[in-house]
Amino acid sequence: MVMRFIGGLLLLALSQFSFAADGLTASVDKNPVLVGEYFTLTIEATGKVGGETPDTQELAKIFNVGPMSTSSRTSIINGSISSSTTWQMQVLARRAGEFTIPAFSVSGMTSEPITLNVIPRDQDDGTQNDVFVKVALQDGPLYVQQAALYTVKLYVGKELLDGQLTAPELADTQFTLLGKQKEEYEIVDGRRYFVVTREYLMQPNKSGQFTIDGPIFNGQVREGYRRLAISAVGESVALDVKPIPENFPGAWLPSELVHLGEEWKPTEDTVTVGTPITRTLTLTATGVTQEQLPEISVPQIDGFRTYPDDSERKQISRDGRIISQMVSSIALLPQKLGTFTLPELKVAWFNTKMGKTQYASVPARSITVIADPNAPKAPTLPEVQKTEPETPQIDTIPQQASLPTTMIQAEKSWQDWLLLVSGYVLWVLTLGWFLFKKPTPASAKVTSSTVTQSDPMVELNAAAKQGDTKRYYQALMSLTSKLGAATLSDWASKQNDASLSHEIANLQATLYSSNNQQVDLSTLHKLVCATLKQHANKGKVNGNSLETLY
C-alpha cells in the first residue's frame, strides 16, 4: 500500500515536467575529405526512439562504412526532461567527386541529406607522398576457379606508430592470405619508405565483369613530437572472369602449364618376380591450388599387386604465379612371370592462354618379369621306367662236364711260417685297440651336408618366433621355390586355401604398402605348416618324402 502511494506521488511529480521537442540530425567531422580518408558520420536523435537504428544500406552503396556505435543519455534541466541517442560510424570515399549522404529516418523523424566533397590525392598538399598503396594482379582474363596472385604493397615514408590495412573484397571471390606479410625498406624517387607486402590467393567462383576495390590503410605516424593520422587507398582493378567450358572432360583444371612426369626404381625394364617396383608420379601445374590437382587413376594390372601411397601436395608463389605440385608413389609387386604392359596415363587440363583442352601424359611401358636366378632349384626325381622282367632261358645253358679234382698239399717253408705268425699278432693288436678305444659323442659328428645346406623350415620357424616379417617373407619364398613353385603367389593359389592366400597378401602389403597393413605371423605360420604337412603326407604315399623340410 505504501509503495503504491509513493509510485503515485512520483508519477504526479513527473507530470509537472515538460519534454523537449523531438528531432533527428546528421553531421560529418570533415568536409571536404581526401580519397581514401576516413571521416566520422554522426546521427543524433532527441526524444524516444524505441530501440530503432538508422538504415545505412543506401550509404554503403556509395561509401565504405565501418561498424556503428550507439550511445544514449537522459538529462533534466529546469524541470524539462531531455533524452538523446547518438550513432557514430567511420566512413571512407574511394573515388573523388561530389557525393550526397542520404537522409536517415528513425521513429518517424528524418534528417537532412549532406553534400560531401571528396578531393583527389594529387590535389593534396604533398601529404600523399607520405603513404600510398600499390596493387598488382596478373594480366589477362581469368576462368572460374582459376587461382591468381593479388599483391598489395603499403609504402609509409614516416615513422609508423600504428595502422590497419584492410583485405581486398569482391563478391563471389575468395581471397586467402599466403603466409606472413613481408616488411622491408625501399628507396622510391630518392626517398626511403617502410614497405609492407601481402600476397593473396584469389579464386573467383562466378563468371562476369567485376571491379576489385583496392585495400584501405588508416593509421598514425610520428612527426616530431606529434601524432598525425594518415590514410591511403589502393587503385581499383577491373576483372573479367570466363565460365567453365561445357564440354570439358574430367575434373576442371584451368592452368597455363601442366606437366606429368614419372620415375621408376629400379629403372630397368626387366625385374625378378617378387621384387618390388616403386613408381613415382609428379603432377605440376600453374594457376591452381594444391587442392585442385586431381588424383591420378592407375588401373590394376593382372600379374601385379598394387599398393598406392598417400599423395603429397604443396604450392608456392613465384614471379606473380601460383605453382602447385602433387607427388604420388605406387608400389608394384610382380607375381607372375612374363611380359606386361602398363597403359598410358593422362590428365585433362584447360590451357587458359590458348583457350582449349589439352592432356598431360606419360607413355605406356612394358615390363618383363623373370624368375630369380639365385633362387634354389627344385629337386627333380628320376623317372622310373617300367620294364618287363627278363626270364632266363634255362634250357639253353650248356651242361658242363664234371672235372676230377685232385688235392695237392704244398710244403711250407720257414718264411711262410714267419709271415703267418706276424699276421696273427697284428690281428690281435688291432682287436685290442678297438676294444679299449673311447667312444666319440654323436653330437661331435658333423656331416658336410649339414654345414653347406641350411634347412628352410628352421629359418621359417626362427623368423616366425622373432616376428621378423621381412626375414619370414624371404624364407617362405626360398621354401616354396624348393617345392618347385615359380612364385610365392603361384604356390599359394595352388593350395586352394583362401585363408592362406589372404595372409600371404597381407604379408606382402605389410612390406610394400604404406597403409599400415599388419599381418599376424603366428596365424600365417600355422597355415603354412599345415599346408606343408599335407604335402609331406602326400609325398609319403607317392614315394616322394618331404620330411627333409621339417
CSV table of N, CA and C in Angstrom, one decimal, residues 407-413 416-417:
chain,number,residue,atom,x,y,z
A,407,MET,N,93.6,-132.9,-54.8
A,407,MET,CA,94.2,-132.1,-53.7
A,407,MET,C,95.6,-132.4,-53.6
A,408,ILE,N,96.5,-131.3,-53.8
A,408,ILE,CA,97.9,-131.4,-53.7
A,408,ILE,C,98.4,-130.5,-52.5
A,409,GLN,N,98.9,-131.0,-51.5
A,409,GLN,CA,99.4,-130.3,-50.3
A,409,GLN,C,100.8,-129.9,-50.5
A,410,ALA,N,101.0,-128.5,-50.4
A,410,ALA,CA,102.3,-128.0,-50.7
A,410,ALA,C,103.1,-127.9,-49.3
A,411,GLU,N,104.3,-128.1,-49.4
A,411,GLU,CA,105.2,-128.0,-48.2
A,411,GLU,C,105.5,-126.6,-47.9
A,412,LYS,N,105.4,-126.1,-46.6
A,412,LYS,CA,105.6,-124.7,-46.1
A,412,LYS,C,107.0,-124.6,-45.7
A,413,SER,N,107.6,-123.4,-46.1
A,413,SER,CA,109.0,-123.1,-45.7
A,413,SER,C,109.0,-122.3,-44.4
A,416,ASP,N,107.2,-118.9,-44.8
A,416,ASP,CA,105.8,-118.9,-44.7
A,416,ASP,C,105.3,-119.0,-43.3
A,417,TRP,N,105.9,-119.7,-42.4
A,417,TRP,CA,105.5,-119.8,-41.1
A,417,TRP,C,105.7,-118.4,-40.4
